[in-house]
Amino acid sequence: MKKFLQISSVLLVSVLYGQQISDYHYILIPDTFANSKANRYDLDKLLSAQLQAKKFIVINENSPESKNLCEYLKAEISDTGNMLTNKVQIEFKDCYNKSLAILDGKSRSKDIEEGMQDALKNAMMNIPLSNPVKNAAALQKESQIAENQIKAEENKPKQEVSAIHSDKAAFKPNNKAEIYHNGSLSLNKILLSNGEFILADPNSSAPYGIFKPSTKKDTYRVQLSDGTTTLGYLEDGKIVIEKTNSDGSLRTEVFEMK
């Protein structure tokens, strides 16, 4: 039973890591890996093929997309094997050089090249198809543009007031900010397209949380500002977010509209 729970925990972590990776569209594979042993057996080409099969766009250090620092993840491969087992570790890092996921794969093939390639394929198994969402930096930029646009309209001369009301009426449905609080935090709820929204702290450079609809009504996949992924849902007009305590137990954080 204990072994079953350990295996289940590993699978759950792998799935969560995979979901975070699938939130991106671009993956950068460096010209050479930091781990010199990984620069053999065409592992870079195999990784590129595996990622493209999962609908990711693979870029290199000279690609124009690599200049958009927060729009891609960087993949690093390490040879972590020994004389008995071929092992590969794939690490994905974001634009802050923060490790988002570390995936391990192994193979007992006696042929080293074949074994290393099999190990890489096994490490990639739990990564789902690319299903990109807007990252925190892009969402914050979008919300800031919306806020600046409203302020600019409010500062226009009075003789243009009718035009202002017309523009603001067209602008409100997707960008109207509602204020929610939990007793200590006051956050703006900003509606985006496709049923997505964010909770943004006016005093922070990054959104508190990014909410993406799940298959269940009023239930969302939530990416928090620290990079963790959790669940959120709407209940009686409130926004509820599940969070994990240090001992592994769960608690809920409830935000009510002012």
Short mmCIF file of N, CA and C in Angstrom, two decimals, residues 182 231-233 238-245 249-256:
data_model
loop_
_atom_site.label_atom_id
_atom_site.label_comp_id
_atom_site.label_asym_id
_atom_site.label_seq_id
_atom_site.Cartn_x
_atom_site.Cartn_y
_atom_site.Cartn_z
N ASN A 182 -10.24 39.65 1.01
CA ASN A 182 -10.32 38.51 1.93
C ASN A 182 -10.02 38.93 3.37
N LEU A 231 -6.61 24.79 -7.70
CA LEU A 231 -7.99 24.91 -8.17
C LEU A 231 -8.67 26.12 -7.54
N GLY A 232 -9.57 26.72 -8.28
CA GLY A 232 -10.38 27.81 -7.77
C GLY A 232 -11.80 27.64 -8.28
N TYR A 233 -12.76 28.20 -7.56
CA TYR A 233 -14.14 28.08 -8.02
C TYR A 233 -14.98 29.24 -7.49
N LYS A 238 -18.68 34.45 -4.46
CA LYS A 238 -17.34 34.56 -3.90
C LYS A 238 -16.35 33.78 -4.77
N ILE A 239 -15.08 34.18 -4.70
CA ILE A 239 -14.01 33.46 -5.39
C ILE A 239 -13.23 32.68 -4.33
N VAL A 240 -13.20 31.36 -4.49
CA VAL A 240 -12.55 30.48 -3.51
C VAL A 240 -11.33 29.83 -4.16
N ILE A 241 -10.19 29.89 -3.48
CA ILE A 241 -8.95 29.30 -3.98
C ILE A 241 -8.45 28.27 -2.97
N GLU A 242 -8.14 27.07 -3.46
CA GLU A 242 -7.58 26.03 -2.59
C GLU A 242 -6.06 26.23 -2.48
N LYS A 243 -5.55 26.15 -1.24
CA LYS A 243 -4.11 26.28 -1.02
C LYS A 243 -3.63 25.14 -0.12
N THR A 244 -2.36 24.79 -0.27
CA THR A 244 -1.78 23.69 0.49
C THR A 244 -0.93 24.23 1.64
N ASN A 245 -1.19 23.71 2.84
CA ASN A 245 -0.39 24.09 4.01
C ASN A 245 0.95 23.37 3.98
N SER A 249 -1.86 19.54 4.28
CA SER A 249 -3.32 19.68 4.36
C SER A 249 -3.77 20.87 3.50
N LEU A 250 -5.07 20.89 3.22
CA LEU A 250 -5.62 21.94 2.36
C LEU A 250 -6.39 22.98 3.16
N ARG A 251 -6.37 24.20 2.66
CA ARG A 251 -7.20 25.26 3.23
C ARG A 251 -7.79 26.05 2.07
N THR A 252 -8.81 26.84 2.36
CA THR A 252 -9.40 27.66 1.30
C THR A 252 -9.22 29.14 1.63
N GLU A 253 -9.00 29.92 0.59
CA GLU A 253 -8.90 31.37 0.72
C GLU A 253 -10.09 31.96 -0.01
N VAL A 254 -10.90 32.73 0.70
CA VAL A 254 -12.16 33.22 0.14
C VAL A 254 -12.10 34.73 -0.07
N PHE A 255 -12.43 35.16 -1.29
CA PHE A 255 -12.48 36.58 -1.63
C PHE A 255 -13.93 36.97 -1.91
N GLU A 256 -14.39 38.03 -1.26
CA GLU A 256 -15.75 38.53 -1.46
C GLU A 256 -15.69 39.88 -2.16
#
